[in-house]
Amino acid sequence: MYAQKKTVLKNVDALHVITIVVGVIFGFSGINHGFFEFLQGNAPTEGLLIHAIGEAQRFWPEGTEDAFTIIPNFMISGILSMALGSLIIAWSLRGLRTPHGRTVFISLFILLFLFGGGIGQIVFFIPAWAFATRMGKPLAWWNRVLPRAIRPFLSRAWIILLIGATVFILVGVEMAVFGYFPGLTETERIQNTAMRFVIASALLYAAAYIAGIGHELYRREKISKGEERHV
């Protein structure tokens, strides 16, 4: 069973898997923003920058989940954010490999940003889209800059980095919304710690993508050698 799992991981397209995870995580983030905006009811936003979580719904004083919206109504922004977040999840799971898959991916995220789905996700979905455009491509530049000697290591490391990045962003989001982390009670320390988790997550996702490219190059090399043996 363990050998079968290792074989599956060796054969997957890491760039595709990482982009799916990013899309699903931040699709749910958009739904989260939209849900709290919807709870604020049919009220004007009174500006482009809003608090997705209103005073009546906050779990702690700084748990505002700031967002940007061009829609001057909390309820409509919330409905659109939840709808777009759901579309992003579905598209990430089913549509990335289609001819215009990556273009639709970035377009949905831009709309989510414009309609109240959150601000911080920009530093995640733009790199995700950029790396996803390399899916199925020759990766010639990366083939020159990533030494062959480290590719077997990268082929094993990408999934660990992906899991770490996902855990970190989930902890960061939990702290931003609920203001809870074991051992921390001061507001400023909670905010700073949450920010550190989010920044670390962004860096780990980028590292996962680079390791994923190393995995893809290593996988293609193994396939090529296998084909040569059968000639």
XYZ file of N, CA and C in Angstrom:
693
model
N 0.830 -1.204 0.000
C 0.000 0.000 0.000
C 0.868 1.259 0.000
N 1.904 1.257 0.869
C 2.805 2.415 0.939
C 3.517 2.620 -0.389
N 3.945 1.509 -1.009
C 4.622 1.596 -2.305
C 3.689 2.159 -3.370
N 2.404 1.780 -3.299
C 1.420 2.296 -4.266
C 1.243 3.800 -4.107
N 1.198 4.281 -2.851
C 1.050 5.723 -2.601
C 2.249 6.485 -3.137
N 3.461 5.935 -2.932
C 4.663 6.586 -3.437
C 4.633 6.664 -4.954
N 4.156 5.592 -5.610
C 4.071 5.582 -7.068
C 3.091 6.634 -7.559
N 1.943 6.760 -6.869
C 0.942 7.758 -7.250
C 1.529 9.159 -7.164
N 2.235 9.453 -6.049
C 2.826 10.776 -5.877
C 3.879 11.065 -6.936
N 4.616 10.042 -7.349
C 5.646 10.235 -8.360
C 5.049 10.574 -9.718
N 3.814 10.119 -9.945
C 3.207 10.273 -11.268
C 2.255 11.452 -11.394
N 1.957 12.136 -10.288
C 1.007 13.242 -10.373
C 1.684 14.500 -10.906
N 0.867 15.386 -11.472
C 1.331 16.703 -11.901
C 1.268 17.622 -10.682
N 2.418 17.887 -10.078
C 2.464 18.663 -8.832
C 1.900 20.067 -9.011
N 2.182 20.715 -10.141
C 1.681 22.075 -10.365
C 0.154 22.095 -10.367
N -0.431 21.062 -10.941
C -1.887 20.966 -10.974
C -2.449 20.781 -9.567
N -1.847 19.881 -8.800
C -2.328 19.597 -7.447
C -2.210 20.830 -6.553
N -1.078 21.516 -6.609
C -0.878 22.696 -5.763
C -1.889 23.785 -6.116
N -2.135 23.984 -7.413
C -3.095 25.007 -7.836
C -4.510 24.654 -7.405
N -4.849 23.374 -7.437
C -6.154 22.948 -6.935
C -6.302 23.328 -5.466
N -5.272 23.031 -4.677
C -5.331 23.317 -3.239
C -5.477 24.813 -2.987
N -4.671 25.622 -3.684
C -4.763 27.081 -3.519
C -6.156 27.570 -3.915
N -6.674 27.080 -5.026
C -7.999 27.494 -5.482
C -9.090 27.136 -4.490
N -9.034 25.918 -3.944
C -10.055 25.473 -2.997
C -9.971 26.273 -1.689
N -8.747 26.443 -1.173
C -8.573 27.172 0.092
C -9.090 28.597 -0.021
N -8.714 29.295 -1.094
C -9.093 30.703 -1.198
C -10.479 30.888 -1.814
N -11.002 29.838 -2.435
C -12.417 29.852 -2.785
C -13.263 29.836 -1.525
N -12.885 28.961 -0.572
C -13.580 28.930 0.716
C -13.390 30.241 1.479
N -12.208 30.847 1.350
C -11.985 32.144 1.991
C -12.954 33.186 1.451
N -13.182 33.170 0.133
C -14.145 34.091 -0.462
C -15.555 33.844 0.041
N -15.910 32.556 0.191
C -17.223 32.211 0.737
C -17.349 32.719 2.171
N -16.264 32.576 2.940
C -16.246 33.049 4.328
C -16.493 34.555 4.389
N -15.764 35.316 3.561
C -15.976 36.770 3.518
C -17.427 37.084 3.122
N -17.883 36.408 2.092
C -19.228 36.671 1.594
C -20.315 36.363 2.610
N -20.122 35.291 3.366
C -21.110 34.903 4.370
C -21.281 36.002 5.416
N -20.157 36.522 5.907
C -20.237 37.558 6.932
C -20.752 38.881 6.359
N -20.431 39.158 5.093
C -20.995 40.355 4.462
C -22.511 40.222 4.322
N -22.949 39.035 3.947
C -24.377 38.776 3.808
C -25.100 38.974 5.137
N -24.450 38.566 6.232
C -25.067 38.702 7.551
C -25.290 40.164 7.947
N -24.543 41.074 7.302
C -24.722 42.500 7.628
C -25.967 43.082 6.960
N -26.594 42.292 6.106
C -27.903 42.654 5.572
C -27.871 43.654 4.421
N -29.049 44.122 4.091
C -29.229 45.035 2.965
C -28.855 46.457 3.391
N -27.535 46.641 3.575
C -27.031 47.921 4.071
C -25.940 48.445 3.143
N -25.815 49.770 3.017
C -24.775 50.340 2.158
C -23.384 50.112 2.744
N -22.401 49.952 1.866
C -21.032 49.728 2.326
C -20.330 51.030 2.700
N -20.771 52.128 2.140
C -20.218 53.457 2.435
C -18.718 53.548 2.130
N -18.333 52.945 1.030
C -16.931 53.038 0.623
C -16.457 51.766 -0.064
N -15.271 51.849 -0.676
C -14.720 50.698 -1.387
C -14.073 49.690 -0.438
N -13.470 50.174 0.635
C -12.857 49.300 1.627
C -13.844 49.039 2.756
N -14.083 47.778 3.048
C -15.115 47.421 4.025
C -14.571 46.414 5.044
N -15.292 46.286 6.146
C -15.065 45.207 7.094
C -16.066 44.106 6.748
N -15.547 42.979 6.259
C -16.456 41.891 5.889
C -17.235 41.387 7.101
N -16.593 41.383 8.255
C -17.268 40.965 9.486
C -17.694 42.218 10.248
N -18.984 42.401 10.379
C -19.505 43.573 11.077
C -19.339 43.460 12.581
N -19.594 44.559 13.281
C -19.418 44.598 14.741
C -20.258 43.538 15.448
N -21.455 43.310 14.961
C -22.355 42.357 15.631
C -21.912 40.912 15.448
N -21.100 40.636 14.425
C -20.690 39.258 14.141
C -19.255 38.939 14.573
N -18.502 39.913 15.058
C -17.080 39.697 15.364
C -16.872 38.822 16.594
N -15.818 37.985 16.475
C -15.450 37.120 17.588
C -14.403 37.776 18.488
N -13.727 38.796 17.969
C -12.784 39.585 18.768
C -12.653 40.950 18.090
N -12.173 41.969 18.768
C -12.216 43.342 18.242
C -11.530 43.531 16.893
N -10.433 42.795 16.639
C -9.694 42.986 15.394
C -10.102 42.008 14.293
N -11.108 41.206 14.554
C -11.533 40.207 13.568
C -12.472 40.784 12.531
N -11.980 41.726 11.738
C -12.836 42.454 10.791
C -12.832 41.859 9.391
N -11.774 41.092 9.029
C -11.648 40.531 7.686
C -11.890 41.609 6.609
N -10.964 42.520 6.478
C -11.114 43.630 5.531
C -11.200 43.134 4.090
N -11.948 43.879 3.299
C -12.144 43.508 1.897
C -12.335 44.778 1.059
N -12.261 44.586 -0.246
C -12.503 45.661 -1.218
C -13.720 45.256 -2.040
N -14.615 46.203 -2.288
C -15.765 45.888 -3.134
C -16.208 47.109 -3.921
N -16.604 46.867 -5.156
C -17.157 47.945 -5.978
C -18.690 47.935 -5.911
N -19.230 46.992 -5.151
C -20.681 46.893 -4.977
C -21.065 47.642 -3.694
N -21.901 48.652 -3.783
C -22.207 49.487 -2.605
C -23.270 48.896 -1.676
N -23.259 47.567 -1.527
C -24.272 46.923 -0.693
C -23.687 45.642 -0.100
N -23.785 45.492 1.229
C -23.193 44.339 1.895
C -23.836 43.023 1.452
N -25.135 42.977 1.370
C -25.815 41.728 1.043
C -25.463 41.255 -0.373
N -25.487 42.185 -1.326
C -25.172 41.812 -2.709
C -23.707 41.400 -2.837
N -22.810 42.134 -2.170
C -21.392 41.755 -2.166
C -21.219 40.357 -1.590
N -21.934 40.083 -0.516
C -21.844 38.773 0.116
C -22.319 37.658 -0.793
N -23.438 37.876 -1.454
C -23.975 36.850 -2.360
C -23.000 36.593 -3.513
N -22.478 37.673 -4.094
C -21.528 37.519 -5.204
C -20.245 36.833 -4.752
N -19.743 37.181 -3.569
C -18.519 36.558 -3.057
C -18.717 35.074 -2.813
N -19.851 34.711 -2.243
C -20.119 33.290 -2.006
C -20.268 32.530 -3.323
N -20.935 33.147 -4.299
C -21.103 32.498 -5.597
C -19.764 32.328 -6.310
N -18.946 33.380 -6.310
C -17.650 33.316 -6.972
C -16.707 32.347 -6.261
N -16.736 32.350 -4.925
C -15.920 31.396 -4.183
C -16.279 29.964 -4.541
N -17.576 29.688 -4.666
C -18.029 28.349 -5.049
C -17.588 27.997 -6.465
N -17.680 28.968 -7.378
C -17.227 28.740 -8.754
C -15.734 28.458 -8.814
N -14.963 29.179 -8.010
C -13.514 28.984 -7.985
C -13.181 27.572 -7.510
N -13.873 27.113 -6.485
C -13.637 25.747 -5.995
C -13.944 24.736 -7.094
N -15.109 24.878 -7.730
C -15.501 23.941 -8.785
C -14.528 23.991 -9.958
N -14.120 25.211 -10.342
C -13.208 25.343 -11.495
C -11.827 24.792 -11.166
N -11.377 25.011 -9.947
C -10.071 24.489 -9.546
C -10.054 22.968 -9.597
N -11.151 22.359 -9.225
C -11.229 20.901 -9.207
C -11.415 20.299 -10.592
N -12.106 21.025 -11.482
C -12.490 20.410 -12.755
C -12.009 21.128 -14.012
N -11.655 22.418 -13.902
C -11.467 23.187 -15.132
C -10.062 23.642 -15.459
N -9.099 23.409 -14.590
C -7.765 23.975 -14.810
C -7.082 23.445 -16.065
N -7.362 22.221 -16.438
C -6.686 21.620 -17.593
C -7.344 21.962 -18.929
N -8.469 22.660 -18.897
C -9.133 23.028 -20.143
C -8.313 24.097 -20.883
N -8.564 24.302 -22.179
C -7.742 25.257 -22.960
C -7.610 26.640 -22.327
N -8.678 27.137 -21.718
C -8.636 28.460 -21.095
C -8.731 28.354 -19.573
N -8.308 27.212 -19.045
C -8.479 26.942 -17.621
C -7.814 27.944 -16.702
N -6.563 28.304 -17.019
C -5.833 29.217 -16.146
C -6.345 30.648 -16.279
N -6.800 31.019 -17.485
C -7.356 32.363 -17.685
C -8.649 32.533 -16.894
N -9.502 31.516 -16.922
C -10.740 31.569 -16.146
C -10.419 31.609 -14.655
N -9.424 30.855 -14.231
C -8.993 30.812 -12.835
C -8.640 32.209 -12.330
N -7.765 32.910 -13.031
C -7.345 34.244 -12.582
C -8.493 35.240 -12.707
N -9.330 35.091 -13.724
C -10.462 36.004 -13.921
C -11.460 35.897 -12.772
N -11.746 34.677 -12.352
C -12.679 34.481 -11.230
C -12.123 35.082 -9.948
N -10.823 34.940 -9.740
C -10.220 35.499 -8.533
C -10.212 37.036 -8.564
N -9.996 37.607 -9.722
C -10.046 39.069 -9.827
C -11.453 39.566 -9.508
N -12.457 38.883 -10.035
C -13.839 39.253 -9.729
C -14.128 39.081 -8.237
N -13.617 38.013 -7.661
C -13.815 37.792 -6.222
C -13.218 38.941 -5.414
N -12.027 39.383 -5.810
C -11.398 40.517 -5.131
C -12.246 41.779 -5.271
N -12.770 42.036 -6.466
C -13.545 43.250 -6.724
C -14.903 43.247 -6.029
N -15.426 42.070 -5.708
C -16.767 41.973 -5.149
C -16.779 41.606 -3.662
N -15.656 41.821 -2.959
C -15.665 41.671 -1.512
C -15.137 40.364 -0.976
N -14.414 39.611 -1.794
C -13.937 38.292 -1.365
C -12.646 38.293 -0.584
N -12.109 39.468 -0.277
C -10.884 39.528 0.521
C -9.733 40.172 -0.222
N -8.799 40.729 0.540
C -7.654 41.442 -0.033
C -6.384 40.599 -0.003
N -6.120 39.947 1.122
C -4.859 39.234 1.309
C -4.615 38.116 0.321
N -5.680 37.555 -0.242
C -5.520 36.430 -1.162
C -4.785 36.807 -2.449
N -4.631 38.118 -2.714
C -3.915 38.547 -3.920
C -2.517 37.950 -3.975
N -1.832 37.915 -2.824
C -0.456 37.418 -2.816
C -0.404 35.901 -2.965
N -1.567 35.265 -3.012
C -1.619 33.824 -3.224
C -2.102 33.474 -4.634
N -3.194 34.119 -5.091
C -3.745 33.656 -6.362
C -2.954 34.127 -7.574
N -2.257 35.261 -7.471
C -1.446 35.701 -8.611
C -0.255 34.767 -8.845
N 0.544 34.443 -7.806
C 1.603 33.455 -8.030
C 1.058 32.088 -8.452
N -0.085 31.680 -7.884
C -0.678 30.392 -8.257
C -1.009 30.364 -9.740
N -1.614 31.438 -10.230
C -1.933 31.519 -11.661
C -0.650 31.497 -12.498
N 0.365 32.270 -12.082
C 1.616 32.339 -12.849
C 2.275 30.964 -12.953
N 2.355 30.260 -11.841
C 2.946 28.922 -11.880
C 2.061 27.945 -12.651
N 0.745 28.093 -12.518
C -0.174 27.179 -13.210
C -0.068 27.303 -14.727
N 0.330 28.476 -15.223
C 0.496 28.625 -16.676
C 1.626 27.748 -17.211
N 2.456 27.212 -16.335
C 3.560 26.329 -16.736
C 3.134 24.868 -16.813
N 1.890 24.570 -16.438
C 1.406 23.196 -16.503
C 1.476 22.680 -17.937
N 2.126 21.540 -18.123
C 2.211 20.924 -19.442
C 3.154 21.603 -20.403
N 3.904 22.600 -19.920
C 4.836 23.328 -20.787
C 6.242 22.716 -20.685
N 7.139 23.051 -21.626
C 8.489 22.455 -21.636
C 9.342 22.763 -20.399
N 9.116 23.892 -19.740
C 9.883 24.279 -18.545
C 11.373 24.419 -18.849
N 11.668 24.960 -20.018
C 13.065 25.044 -20.465
C 13.919 25.894 -19.538
N 13.396 27.046 -19.100
C 14.182 27.905 -18.223
C 14.461 27.213 -16.902
N 13.453 26.587 -16.326
C 13.622 25.867 -15.067
C 14.567 24.683 -15.248
N 14.547 24.067 -16.406
C 15.447 22.941 -16.675
C 16.910 23.385 -16.630
N 17.141 24.651 -16.978
C 18.508 25.183 -16.940
C 18.930 25.578 -15.532
N 17.996 26.105 -14.730
C 18.389 26.683 -13.436
C 18.260 25.712 -12.262
N 17.460 24.669 -12.396
C 17.322 23.704 -11.301
C 18.290 22.541 -11.523
N 19.323 22.438 -10.697
C 20.308 21.359 -10.878
C 19.664 19.975 -10.836
N 20.104 19.088 -11.708
C 19.546 17.733 -11.729
C 19.745 16.998 -10.401
N 20.823 17.332 -9.711
C 21.146 16.612 -8.479
C 20.096 16.799 -7.394
N 19.400 17.941 -7.385
C 18.423 18.202 -6.318
C 17.000 17.829 -6.723
N 16.792 17.437 -7.957
C 15.436 17.142 -8.416
C 14.795 15.952 -7.708
N 15.519 14.881 -7.417
C 14.899 13.799 -6.635
C 14.422 14.281 -5.263
N 15.217 15.146 -4.626
C 14.809 15.706 -3.330
C 13.563 16.570 -3.491
N 13.552 17.435 -4.504
C 12.392 18.297 -4.737
C 11.151 17.477 -5.043
N 11.340 16.354 -5.725
C 10.219 15.490 -6.074
C 9.543 14.907 -4.842
N 10.322 14.774 -3.758
C 9.751 14.296 -2.495
C 9.269 15.444 -1.605
N 9.876 16.625 -1.778
C 9.623 17.740 -0.858
C 8.352 18.519 -1.160
N 7.881 18.525 -2.412
C 6.794 19.438 -2.775
C 5.520 19.170 -1.975
N 5.213 17.893 -1.734
C 3.977 17.570 -1.012
C 4.084 17.991 0.454
N 5.283 17.881 1.038
C 5.493 18.310 2.426
C 5.340 19.823 2.531
N 5.934 20.546 1.588
C 5.803 22.004 1.573
C 4.352 22.424 1.373
N 3.640 21.709 0.528
C 2.228 22.023 0.277
C 1.397 21.831 1.541
N 1.613 20.731 2.228
C 0.875 20.481 3.467
C 1.204 21.555 4.505
N 2.488 21.885 4.635
C 2.891 22.916 5.591
C 2.268 24.261 5.280
N 2.284 24.654 4.003
C 1.694 25.932 3.594
C 0.206 25.971 3.904
N -0.480 24.859 3.665
C -1.921 24.812 3.890
C -2.257 24.878 5.375
N -1.496 24.169 6.186
C -1.708 24.235 7.635
C -1.481 25.662 8.135
N -0.422 26.304 7.654
C -0.107 27.665 8.105
C -1.204 28.653 7.726
N -1.735 28.554 6.501
C -2.760 29.525 6.108
C -4.055 29.273 6.883
N -4.356 28.017 7.169
C -5.562 27.723 7.947
C -5.436 28.268 9.369
N -4.249 28.135 9.957
C -4.027 28.696 11.295
C -4.121 30.223 11.248
N -3.496 30.827 10.227
C -3.538 32.283 10.092
C -4.951 32.814 9.941
N -5.759 32.138 9.121
C -7.150 32.568 8.916
C -7.958 32.387 10.202
N -7.741 31.258 10.876
C -8.453 31.024 12.141
C -8.142 32.132 13.136
N -6.868 32.520 13.224
C -6.495 33.579 14.156
C -7.096 34.919 13.751
N -7.136 35.192 12.447
C -7.691 36.458 11.973
C -9.177 36.571 12.276
N -9.896 35.461 12.162
C -11.346 35.485 12.373
C -11.703 35.376 13.853
N -11.070 34.428 14.553
C -11.475 34.130 15.934
C -10.553 34.740 16.988
N -9.345 35.157 16.586
C -8.433 35.777 17.542
C -7.914 34.828 18.598
N -7.808 33.532 18.257
C -7.357 32.555 19.243
C -6.085 31.857 18.795
N -5.126 31.781 19.709
C -3.939 30.950 19.540
C -3.468 30.576 20.941
N -3.188 29.287 21.170
C -2.818 28.848 22.528
C -1.674 29.671 23.117
N -1.891 30.199 24.312
C -0.855 30.927 25.017
C -0.796 32.413 24.732
N -1.568 32.886 23.745
C -1.551 34.305 23.395
C -2.864 34.962 23.819
N -2.742 36.115 24.483
C -3.932 36.857 24.899
C -3.891 38.314 24.460
N -2.697 38.851 24.217
C -2.569 40.248 23.818
C -2.944 40.412 22.345
N -3.766 41.409 22.070
C -4.270 41.636 20.720
C -3.147 41.822 19.708
N -2.175 42.641 20.044
C -1.088 42.924 19.106
C -0.282 41.671 18.789
N -0.022 40.845 19.803
C 0.734 39.615 19.575
C -0.055 38.639 18.714
N -1.355 38.582 18.915
C -2.196 37.699 18.103
C -2.171 38.153 16.642
N -2.313 39.466 16.428
C -2.267 40.004 15.066
C -0.929 39.714 14.397
N 0.163 39.974 15.100
C 1.496 39.763 14.531
C 1.749 38.292 14.232
N 1.294 37.425 15.129
C 1.487 35.986 14.911
C 0.672 35.508 13.722
N -0.566 35.988 13.611
C -1.401 35.619 12.463
C -0.753 36.062 11.160
N -0.196 37.274 11.140
C 0.467 37.783 9.947
C 1.683 36.927 9.586
N 2.426 36.509 10.613
C 3.590 35.654 10.357
C 3.175 34.324 9.730
N 2.080 33.760 10.208
C 1.589 32.505 9.633
C 1.196 32.697 8.167
N 0.530 33.803 7.866
C 0.098 34.066 6.490
C 1.300 34.278 5.571
N 2.277 35.064 6.018
C 3.474 35.304 5.209
C 4.245 34.004 4.997
N 4.396 33.230 6.076
C 5.094 31.948 5.962
C 4.371 31.024 4.989
N 3.045 31.052 5.020
C 2.262 30.226 4.104
C 2.509 30.622 2.647
N 2.518 31.929 2.371
C 2.772 32.396 1.004
C 4.143 31.935 0.515
N 5.143 32.024 1.394
C 6.495 31.592 1.026
C 6.557 30.087 0.813
N 5.855 29.337 1.655
C 5.853 27.881 1.517
C 5.129 27.435 0.254
N 4.039 28.131 -0.115
C 3.364 27.791 -1.372
C 4.286 28.042 -2.563
N 5.012 29.165 -2.536
C 5.966 29.451 -3.611
C 7.046 28.373 -3.667
N 7.545 27.981 -2.488
C 8.556 26.918 -2.437
C 7.980 25.596 -2.934
N 6.716 25.319 -2.595
C 6.068 24.093 -3.066
C 5.976 24.076 -4.588
N 5.648 25.238 -5.172
C 5.576 25.318 -6.630
C 6.941 25.059 -7.269
N 7.996 25.651 -6.713
C 9.340 25.449 -7.269
C 9.740 23.978 -7.132
N 9.465 23.402 -5.955
C 9.741 21.980 -5.772
C 8.884 21.144 -6.729
N 7.654 21.599 -6.960
C 6.773 20.896 -7.892
C 7.312 20.910 -9.308
N 7.932 22.008 -9.699
C 8.564 22.074 -11.022
C 9.735 21.093 -11.083
N 10.529 21.046 -9.979
C 11.610 20.066 -9.905
C 11.080 18.649 -10.020
N 9.948 18.386 -9.349
C 9.295 17.070 -9.444
C 8.888 16.767 -10.876
N 8.302 17.760 -11.550
C 7.845 17.544 -12.924
C 9.023 17.262 -13.860
N 10.118 18.003 -13.702
C 11.304 17.759 -14.521
C 11.873 16.369 -14.254
N 11.912 15.977 -12.994
C 12.420 14.655 -12.617
C 11.512 13.558 -13.172
N 10.204 13.773 -13.077
C 9.238 12.793 -13.589
C 9.386 12.613 -15.091
N 9.530 13.725 -15.813
C 9.685 13.647 -17.264
C 10.982 12.952 -17.638
N 12.017 13.217 -16.855
C 13.312 12.574 -17.112
C 13.195 11.060 -16.942
N 12.492 10.625 -15.906
C 12.314 9.196 -15.665
C 11.496 8.556 -16.781
N 10.457 9.274 -17.234
C 9.632 8.759 -18.332
C 10.462 8.633 -19.596
N 11.275 9.664 -19.868
C 12.116 9.661 -21.063
C 13.107 8.497 -21.039
N 13.718 8.242 -19.886
C 14.662 7.136 -19.780
C 13.959 5.802 -19.954
N 12.716 5.712 -19.427
C 11.953 4.488 -19.590
C 11.626 4.196 -21.035
N 11.280 5.285 -21.778
C 10.976 5.117 -23.199
C 12.221 4.692 -23.984
N 13.374 5.260 -23.600
C 14.611 4.917 -24.287
C 14.953 3.456 -24.109
N 14.658 2.899 -22.919
C 14.960 1.489 -22.667
C 14.109 0.566 -23.531
N 12.903 1.071 -23.902
C 11.992 0.230 -24.676
C 12.189 0.385 -26.181
N 13.081 1.270 -26.582
C 13.332 1.463 -28.033
C 14.224 0.350 -28.546
